[in-house]
């Protein structure tokens, strides 16, 4: 008997770990374990997404005469117990690459091997495992453009077929009871991007590749355009396989009506490569979850500003594009990527608040939070990471708003106080007098800081840190 331990691969299709489990004479027992250590780092919105994905996966197994076993406890204790009870001599799982996952998997491997059970971690979550795309010297690239050149030219695997019903163990329905969010210690979030299931992921992928992917390059930076795939939450929970996703984009490229459309598909694939780039970086530098990657930035003098931080979280900074993003995060558990960069720059440069505080807020609020992506993105914005935004290039939130939301459509969707306000007043809010602001939108706050002054202060702080190094 073989157990397949599901973690962030909550699907039955294009799952290399599950296929490996089925490659044997005995049927596969599917298992998910609610790990208390992982739950300590969870949040209501992500637990809701997790439960949704698990419910969908459980139904996928039930439709094939099997079921998903659900257990709670330390995996290093649960896995040996279940293996013994089921007479399993082998456990497979899809590899994860964070420091926390590596520590957990070492403990599980030791416990299972002590009981005579073989362990088979399988590479699945990204195309190319950490350590397979490397420079001539060193374990990983720290500049994305070099990584991208090799990633783009590297052959990718095809999607793998689902196991048949005969490959799966017959398990009683009562074995797959899902706990509620409250039983796990979490409140129900106000909103989630549900459904987070295999079917929803495939529907979204099909819809995106049917036409919007051909406009991706020209629309992806504009939050009001709905030009992105919205597949990030499905990649986070593994309700779609990366090989299936990539194959769909390759098929879209073959159908592309012209060169511009094909280049747009490649632009989307480049974003998939960014995801893998950050996974590689984190795998070799797990300490960057809490430490700056770039040495001289380790001496940065971040400010302690609880009022400023609270205002940023609430979307009350008086900078419309920043506030729209923070309110979208609060209401949807998601934020457009361009706006993520803008709000992160505002926190780390205008307010000079440590990126780790912003990362922690995103970790608790984002349905699609992935450690590697979010650490990489926050350190990019803070100019402390690999291939980071140079510290002297500081986003001007007014210019960013004018460029990427010229009609203020996105801002007005989330900042109700500015409904009906002309775009020129929205993007010129910082230049309006108190009297003008009271007339235009009396309930919307004045800017909490002067961007030009804060830009100079940030430059001075980074230059001081560089001199110390």
mmCIF file of C-alpha atoms in Angstrom, residues 119-412:
data_model
loop_
_atom_site.group_PDB
_atom_site.id
_atom_site.type_symbol
_atom_site.label_atom_id
_atom_site.label_comp_id
_atom_site.label_asym_id
_atom_site.label_seq_id
_atom_site.Cartn_x
_atom_site.Cartn_y
_atom_site.Cartn_z
ATOM 1 C CA UNK A 119 9.723 8.115 1.386
ATOM 2 C CA UNK A 120 9.535 9.524 -2.137
ATOM 3 C CA UNK A 121 9.331 13.307 -2.454
ATOM 4 C CA UNK A 122 8.546 14.218 -6.066
ATOM 5 C CA UNK A 123 9.329 17.479 -7.860
ATOM 6 C CA UNK A 124 6.020 18.925 -9.055
ATOM 7 C CA UNK A 125 5.185 22.533 -8.083
ATOM 8 C CA UNK A 126 7.408 24.331 -10.603
ATOM 9 C CA UNK A 127 8.956 23.313 -13.905
ATOM 10 C CA UNK A 128 12.585 23.261 -12.856
ATOM 11 C CA UNK A 129 13.711 22.261 -9.382
ATOM 12 C CA UNK A 130 16.067 24.541 -7.432
ATOM 13 C CA UNK A 131 19.623 23.773 -8.454
ATOM 14 C CA UNK A 132 18.770 22.899 -12.072
ATOM 15 C CA UNK A 133 19.072 26.423 -13.513
ATOM 16 C CA UNK A 134 22.370 27.822 -12.283
ATOM 17 C CA UNK A 135 25.098 30.272 -13.281
ATOM 18 C CA UNK A 136 28.644 29.091 -13.930
ATOM 19 C CA UNK A 137 29.461 29.943 -10.339
ATOM 20 C CA UNK A 138 27.013 29.763 -7.461
ATOM 21 C CA UNK A 139 23.892 27.807 -6.591
ATOM 22 C CA UNK A 140 21.288 30.126 -8.127
ATOM 23 C CA UNK A 141 20.831 33.253 -10.191
ATOM 24 C CA UNK A 142 20.235 36.512 -8.377
ATOM 25 C CA UNK A 143 19.397 38.451 -11.562
ATOM 26 C CA UNK A 144 16.143 37.452 -13.212
ATOM 27 C CA UNK A 145 17.044 38.293 -16.813
ATOM 28 C CA UNK A 146 19.796 35.650 -16.842
ATOM 29 C CA UNK A 147 17.494 33.108 -15.202
ATOM 30 C CA UNK A 148 14.759 33.871 -17.739
ATOM 31 C CA UNK A 149 17.022 33.218 -20.726
ATOM 32 C CA UNK A 150 17.767 29.705 -19.499
ATOM 33 C CA UNK A 151 14.220 29.072 -18.255
ATOM 34 C CA UNK A 152 12.747 30.041 -21.608
ATOM 35 C CA UNK A 153 15.042 27.701 -23.544
ATOM 36 C CA UNK A 154 14.775 24.771 -21.114
ATOM 37 C CA UNK A 155 12.513 21.903 -22.133
ATOM 38 C CA UNK A 156 9.421 21.477 -19.965
ATOM 39 C CA UNK A 157 7.582 18.299 -19.045
ATOM 40 C CA UNK A 158 4.163 17.499 -20.478
ATOM 41 C CA UNK A 159 1.133 17.262 -18.157
ATOM 42 C CA UNK A 160 0.700 13.851 -16.566
ATOM 43 C CA UNK A 161 -2.545 11.874 -16.712
ATOM 44 C CA UNK A 162 -4.689 11.267 -13.647
ATOM 45 C CA UNK A 163 -4.579 7.881 -11.945
ATOM 46 C CA UNK A 164 -7.484 5.607 -12.793
ATOM 47 C CA UNK A 165 -10.116 4.594 -10.274
ATOM 48 C CA UNK A 166 -8.440 1.168 -10.065
ATOM 49 C CA UNK A 167 -5.263 2.859 -8.826
ATOM 50 C CA UNK A 168 -7.048 4.288 -5.782
ATOM 51 C CA UNK A 169 -7.916 2.572 -2.524
ATOM 52 C CA UNK A 170 -11.564 2.090 -1.598
ATOM 53 C CA UNK A 171 -12.160 4.253 1.477
ATOM 54 C CA UNK A 172 -15.373 4.887 3.407
ATOM 55 C CA UNK A 173 -16.917 8.356 3.100
ATOM 56 C CA UNK A 174 -16.761 8.851 6.867
ATOM 57 C CA UNK A 175 -12.938 8.921 6.694
ATOM 58 C CA UNK A 176 -12.877 12.249 4.880
ATOM 59 C CA UNK A 177 -14.638 14.628 7.264
ATOM 60 C CA UNK A 178 -13.414 18.192 6.879
ATOM 61 C CA UNK A 179 -13.198 20.364 9.991
ATOM 62 C CA UNK A 180 -14.767 23.805 9.850
ATOM 63 C CA UNK A 181 -12.728 27.000 9.949
ATOM 64 C CA UNK A 182 -13.886 27.603 13.521
ATOM 65 C CA UNK A 183 -12.798 24.112 14.561
ATOM 66 C CA UNK A 184 -9.355 24.992 13.249
ATOM 67 C CA UNK A 185 -9.401 28.235 15.236
ATOM 68 C CA UNK A 186 -10.216 30.694 12.447
ATOM 69 C CA UNK A 187 -13.064 33.091 11.744
ATOM 70 C CA UNK A 188 -14.879 33.025 8.430
ATOM 71 C CA UNK A 189 -13.416 35.792 6.210
ATOM 72 C CA UNK A 190 -15.648 38.463 4.740
ATOM 73 C CA UNK A 191 -14.798 37.442 1.174
ATOM 74 C CA UNK A 192 -12.735 34.854 -0.677
ATOM 75 C CA UNK A 193 -12.008 34.209 -4.363
ATOM 76 C CA UNK A 194 -14.079 31.019 -4.249
ATOM 77 C CA UNK A 195 -14.395 28.505 -5.701
ATOM 78 C CA UNK A 196 -10.784 27.374 -5.356
ATOM 79 C CA UNK A 197 -11.154 23.988 -7.035
ATOM 80 C CA UNK A 198 -9.690 22.027 -9.917
ATOM 81 C CA UNK A 199 -12.762 22.736 -12.057
ATOM 82 C CA UNK A 200 -12.679 26.476 -11.333
ATOM 83 C CA UNK A 201 -8.971 26.619 -12.128
ATOM 84 C CA UNK A 202 -9.421 24.870 -15.461
ATOM 85 C CA UNK A 203 -12.374 27.088 -16.368
ATOM 86 C CA UNK A 204 -10.355 30.204 -15.603
ATOM 87 C CA UNK A 205 -7.370 28.912 -17.558
ATOM 88 C CA UNK A 206 -9.526 28.052 -20.575
ATOM 89 C CA UNK A 207 -11.198 31.448 -20.478
ATOM 90 C CA UNK A 208 -7.899 33.314 -20.169
ATOM 91 C CA UNK A 209 -6.230 31.393 -23.000
ATOM 92 C CA UNK A 210 -9.186 31.786 -25.317
ATOM 93 C CA UNK A 211 -8.540 35.492 -25.873
ATOM 94 C CA UNK A 212 -7.354 37.694 -22.943
ATOM 95 C CA UNK A 213 -3.857 36.178 -23.019
ATOM 96 C CA UNK A 214 -3.353 37.805 -26.422
ATOM 97 C CA UNK A 215 -3.864 41.234 -24.816
ATOM 98 C CA UNK A 216 -1.869 40.420 -21.687
ATOM 99 C CA UNK A 217 1.215 42.443 -22.568
ATOM 100 C CA UNK A 218 -0.807 45.585 -23.288
ATOM 101 C CA UNK A 219 -3.295 45.286 -20.389
ATOM 102 C CA UNK A 220 -1.523 43.521 -17.506
ATOM 103 C CA UNK A 221 -0.245 46.734 -15.880
ATOM 104 C CA UNK A 222 -3.657 48.427 -15.783
ATOM 105 C CA UNK A 223 -5.700 47.335 -12.756
ATOM 106 C CA UNK A 224 -9.029 48.479 -14.189
ATOM 107 C CA UNK A 225 -8.541 46.390 -17.343
ATOM 108 C CA UNK A 226 -8.890 42.943 -15.714
ATOM 109 C CA UNK A 227 -6.041 41.863 -17.943
ATOM 110 C CA UNK A 228 -4.426 39.280 -15.662
ATOM 111 C CA UNK A 229 -5.201 35.571 -15.403
ATOM 112 C CA UNK A 230 -6.275 35.524 -11.723
ATOM 113 C CA UNK A 231 -4.705 32.053 -11.530
ATOM 114 C CA UNK A 232 -2.348 32.900 -8.667
ATOM 115 C CA UNK A 233 -4.656 31.495 -5.988
ATOM 116 C CA UNK A 234 -4.894 28.226 -7.926
ATOM 117 C CA UNK A 235 -1.127 27.981 -8.262
ATOM 118 C CA UNK A 236 -0.814 28.697 -4.555
ATOM 119 C CA UNK A 237 -3.089 25.774 -3.608
ATOM 120 C CA UNK A 238 -2.132 23.529 -6.491
ATOM 121 C CA UNK A 239 -5.630 23.243 -7.932
ATOM 122 C CA UNK A 240 -3.944 23.503 -11.345
ATOM 123 C CA UNK A 241 -0.685 21.837 -12.350
ATOM 124 C CA UNK A 242 2.101 24.002 -13.717
ATOM 125 C CA UNK A 243 2.569 21.650 -16.690
ATOM 126 C CA UNK A 244 -1.115 21.837 -17.621
ATOM 127 C CA UNK A 245 -1.022 25.616 -17.322
ATOM 128 C CA UNK A 246 2.128 25.944 -19.427
ATOM 129 C CA UNK A 247 0.835 23.538 -22.067
ATOM 130 C CA UNK A 248 -2.307 25.641 -22.396
ATOM 131 C CA UNK A 249 -0.199 28.766 -22.972
ATOM 132 C CA UNK A 250 1.904 26.949 -25.571
ATOM 133 C CA UNK A 251 -1.261 25.905 -27.373
ATOM 134 C CA UNK A 252 -2.447 29.516 -27.215
ATOM 135 C CA UNK A 253 0.848 30.642 -28.764
ATOM 136 C CA UNK A 254 0.341 28.214 -31.638
ATOM 137 C CA UNK A 255 -3.151 29.633 -32.251
ATOM 138 C CA UNK A 256 -1.992 33.248 -31.937
ATOM 139 C CA UNK A 257 -3.232 35.392 -34.843
ATOM 140 C CA UNK A 258 -0.042 37.469 -35.129
ATOM 141 C CA UNK A 259 3.402 38.130 -33.677
ATOM 142 C CA UNK A 260 2.112 40.633 -31.125
ATOM 143 C CA UNK A 261 -0.268 38.032 -29.748
ATOM 144 C CA UNK A 262 2.537 35.454 -29.514
ATOM 145 C CA UNK A 263 4.739 37.955 -27.701
ATOM 146 C CA UNK A 264 1.901 38.585 -25.280
ATOM 147 C CA UNK A 265 1.744 34.860 -24.476
ATOM 148 C CA UNK A 266 5.486 34.892 -23.816
ATOM 149 C CA UNK A 267 5.012 37.888 -21.540
ATOM 150 C CA UNK A 268 2.656 35.783 -19.427
ATOM 151 C CA UNK A 269 5.089 32.881 -19.409
ATOM 152 C CA UNK A 270 7.748 35.292 -18.183
ATOM 153 C CA UNK A 271 5.618 35.863 -15.074
ATOM 154 C CA UNK A 272 5.583 32.115 -14.467
ATOM 155 C CA UNK A 273 9.375 32.232 -14.645
ATOM 156 C CA UNK A 274 9.459 35.009 -12.028
ATOM 157 C CA UNK A 275 7.548 32.691 -9.713
ATOM 158 C CA UNK A 276 10.167 29.984 -10.209
ATOM 159 C CA UNK A 277 13.046 32.450 -9.858
ATOM 160 C CA UNK A 278 11.874 33.461 -6.401
ATOM 161 C CA UNK A 279 11.335 29.808 -5.449
ATOM 162 C CA UNK A 280 14.948 29.055 -6.351
ATOM 163 C CA UNK A 281 16.206 32.040 -4.378
ATOM 164 C CA UNK A 282 14.249 31.073 -1.268
ATOM 165 C CA UNK A 283 15.305 27.425 -1.484
ATOM 166 C CA UNK A 284 18.948 28.430 -1.216
ATOM 167 C CA UNK A 285 18.356 31.378 1.122
ATOM 168 C CA UNK A 286 15.571 30.400 3.555
ATOM 169 C CA UNK A 287 16.718 33.094 5.974
ATOM 170 C CA UNK A 288 15.452 35.799 3.581
ATOM 171 C CA UNK A 289 11.958 35.297 4.974
ATOM 172 C CA UNK A 290 13.135 37.510 7.821
ATOM 173 C CA UNK A 291 16.485 38.935 6.639
ATOM 174 C CA UNK A 292 17.487 41.299 3.857
ATOM 175 C CA UNK A 293 19.176 39.534 0.957
ATOM 176 C CA UNK A 294 21.431 42.462 0.032
ATOM 177 C CA UNK A 295 24.180 42.921 2.635
ATOM 178 C CA UNK A 296 24.444 46.695 2.864
ATOM 179 C CA UNK A 297 20.716 47.096 3.393
ATOM 180 C CA UNK A 298 21.016 45.123 6.638
ATOM 181 C CA UNK A 299 21.970 48.394 8.344
ATOM 182 C CA UNK A 300 18.890 50.275 7.167
ATOM 183 C CA UNK A 301 17.281 52.436 9.829
ATOM 184 C CA UNK A 302 13.604 51.592 9.474
ATOM 185 C CA UNK A 303 11.128 53.836 11.276
ATOM 186 C CA UNK A 304 8.709 52.743 13.971
ATOM 187 C CA UNK A 305 5.455 54.413 12.956
ATOM 188 C CA UNK A 306 2.362 52.563 14.238
ATOM 189 C CA UNK A 307 0.018 55.376 13.172
ATOM 190 C CA UNK A 308 1.403 55.471 9.647
ATOM 191 C CA UNK A 309 1.267 51.701 9.401
ATOM 192 C CA UNK A 310 -2.341 51.614 10.606
ATOM 193 C CA UNK A 311 -3.299 54.301 8.084
ATOM 194 C CA UNK A 312 -1.609 52.351 5.275
ATOM 195 C CA UNK A 313 -3.411 49.133 6.252
ATOM 196 C CA UNK A 314 -6.757 50.909 6.348
ATOM 197 C CA UNK A 315 -6.302 52.588 2.960
ATOM 198 C CA UNK A 316 -6.487 56.070 4.438
ATOM 199 C CA UNK A 317 -3.167 57.568 3.286
ATOM 200 C CA UNK A 318 -4.660 60.276 1.074
ATOM 201 C CA UNK A 319 -2.875 58.789 -1.959
ATOM 202 C CA UNK A 320 -5.764 57.375 -4.032
ATOM 203 C CA UNK A 321 -3.967 54.573 -5.878
ATOM 204 C CA UNK A 322 -2.394 53.361 -2.616
ATOM 205 C CA UNK A 323 -5.693 53.451 -0.770
ATOM 206 C CA UNK A 324 -7.544 51.683 -3.583
ATOM 207 C CA UNK A 325 -5.051 48.843 -3.466
ATOM 208 C CA UNK A 326 -5.226 48.424 0.291
ATOM 209 C CA UNK A 327 -9.021 48.452 0.217
ATOM 210 C CA UNK A 328 -9.092 45.910 -2.591
ATOM 211 C CA UNK A 329 -6.876 43.685 -0.445
ATOM 212 C CA UNK A 330 -9.232 44.043 2.493
ATOM 213 C CA UNK A 331 -12.397 43.367 0.485
ATOM 214 C CA UNK A 332 -11.178 40.668 -1.924
ATOM 215 C CA UNK A 333 -8.059 39.074 -0.469
ATOM 216 C CA UNK A 334 -6.269 39.968 -3.693
ATOM 217 C CA UNK A 335 -4.533 42.953 -5.240
ATOM 218 C CA UNK A 336 -3.381 43.714 -8.763
ATOM 219 C CA UNK A 337 0.377 43.205 -9.131
ATOM 220 C CA UNK A 338 1.169 46.746 -10.302
ATOM 221 C CA UNK A 339 -0.705 48.089 -7.303
ATOM 222 C CA UNK A 340 1.143 45.663 -4.993
ATOM 223 C CA UNK A 341 4.371 47.306 -6.110
ATOM 224 C CA UNK A 342 2.947 50.790 -5.567
ATOM 225 C CA UNK A 343 1.670 50.150 -2.032
ATOM 226 C CA UNK A 344 4.887 48.330 -1.084
ATOM 227 C CA UNK A 345 7.000 51.221 -2.317
ATOM 228 C CA UNK A 346 4.854 53.673 -0.380
ATOM 229 C CA UNK A 347 5.271 51.712 2.854
ATOM 230 C CA UNK A 348 9.011 51.112 2.539
ATOM 231 C CA UNK A 349 10.089 54.396 0.950
ATOM 232 C CA UNK A 350 7.529 57.099 1.783
ATOM 233 C CA UNK A 351 6.889 55.800 5.301
ATOM 234 C CA UNK A 352 10.279 54.045 5.666
ATOM 235 C CA UNK A 353 8.572 51.160 7.482
ATOM 236 C CA UNK A 354 10.289 47.793 7.442
ATOM 237 C CA UNK A 355 9.180 45.616 4.533
ATOM 238 C CA UNK A 356 8.694 42.711 6.961
ATOM 239 C CA UNK A 357 5.714 44.500 8.488
ATOM 240 C CA UNK A 358 4.117 44.869 5.064
ATOM 241 C CA UNK A 359 4.942 41.276 4.164
ATOM 242 C CA UNK A 360 3.292 40.048 7.352
ATOM 243 C CA UNK A 361 0.129 42.049 6.583
ATOM 244 C CA UNK A 362 -0.010 40.642 3.059
ATOM 245 C CA UNK A 363 0.616 37.147 4.439
ATOM 246 C CA UNK A 364 -2.469 37.450 6.596
ATOM 247 C CA UNK A 365 -4.682 39.063 3.965
ATOM 248 C CA UNK A 366 -3.786 37.505 0.605
ATOM 249 C CA UNK A 367 -5.596 34.396 -0.567
ATOM 250 C CA UNK A 368 -2.705 33.698 -2.947
ATOM 251 C CA UNK A 369 0.118 34.262 -0.459
ATOM 252 C CA UNK A 370 3.214 32.269 -1.357
ATOM 253 C CA UNK A 371 6.283 32.774 0.795
ATOM 254 C CA UNK A 372 8.799 32.847 -2.052
ATOM 255 C CA UNK A 373 6.775 35.217 -4.250
ATOM 256 C CA UNK A 374 5.807 37.599 -1.476
ATOM 257 C CA UNK A 375 9.233 37.759 0.151
ATOM 258 C CA UNK A 376 10.768 38.302 -3.277
ATOM 259 C CA UNK A 377 8.245 40.979 -4.198
ATOM 260 C CA UNK A 378 8.537 42.858 -0.929
ATOM 261 C CA UNK A 379 12.322 42.813 -0.970
ATOM 262 C CA UNK A 380 12.237 43.963 -4.604
ATOM 263 C CA UNK A 381 10.106 46.971 -3.647
ATOM 264 C CA UNK A 382 12.219 47.679 -0.566
ATOM 265 C CA UNK A 383 15.449 47.467 -2.613
ATOM 266 C CA UNK A 384 16.835 44.840 -0.252
ATOM 267 C CA UNK A 385 16.509 41.672 -2.344
ATOM 268 C CA UNK A 386 17.786 39.931 -5.453
ATOM 269 C CA UNK A 387 17.457 41.868 -8.682
ATOM 270 C CA UNK A 388 15.738 44.561 -6.632
ATOM 271 C CA UNK A 389 14.415 47.953 -7.622
ATOM 272 C CA UNK A 390 17.453 50.262 -7.182
ATOM 273 C CA UNK A 391 16.952 52.243 -3.981
ATOM 274 C CA UNK A 392 17.177 55.562 -5.829
ATOM 275 C CA UNK A 393 14.195 54.672 -8.041
ATOM 276 C CA UNK A 394 11.255 55.432 -5.792
ATOM 277 C CA UNK A 395 7.716 55.103 -7.087
ATOM 278 C CA UNK A 396 5.831 58.380 -7.225
ATOM 279 C CA UNK A 397 2.268 57.303 -6.323
ATOM 280 C CA UNK A 398 0.661 60.202 -8.192
ATOM 281 C CA UNK A 399 2.538 59.443 -11.426
ATOM 282 C CA UNK A 400 1.840 55.754 -11.033
ATOM 283 C CA UNK A 401 -1.873 56.482 -10.677
ATOM 284 C CA UNK A 402 -1.951 58.729 -13.740
ATOM 285 C CA UNK A 403 -0.022 56.221 -15.856
ATOM 286 C CA UNK A 404 -1.765 52.994 -14.899
ATOM 287 C CA UNK A 405 -5.243 54.229 -13.963
ATOM 288 C CA UNK A 406 -5.579 57.340 -16.138
ATOM 289 C CA UNK A 407 -9.369 57.555 -15.873
ATOM 290 C CA UNK A 408 -9.293 56.749 -12.127
ATOM 291 C CA UNK A 409 -11.660 53.864 -12.829
ATOM 292 C CA UNK A 410 -9.797 51.489 -10.532
ATOM 293 C CA UNK A 411 -9.480 54.060 -7.741
ATOM 294 C CA UNK A 412 -13.169 54.905 -7.797
#
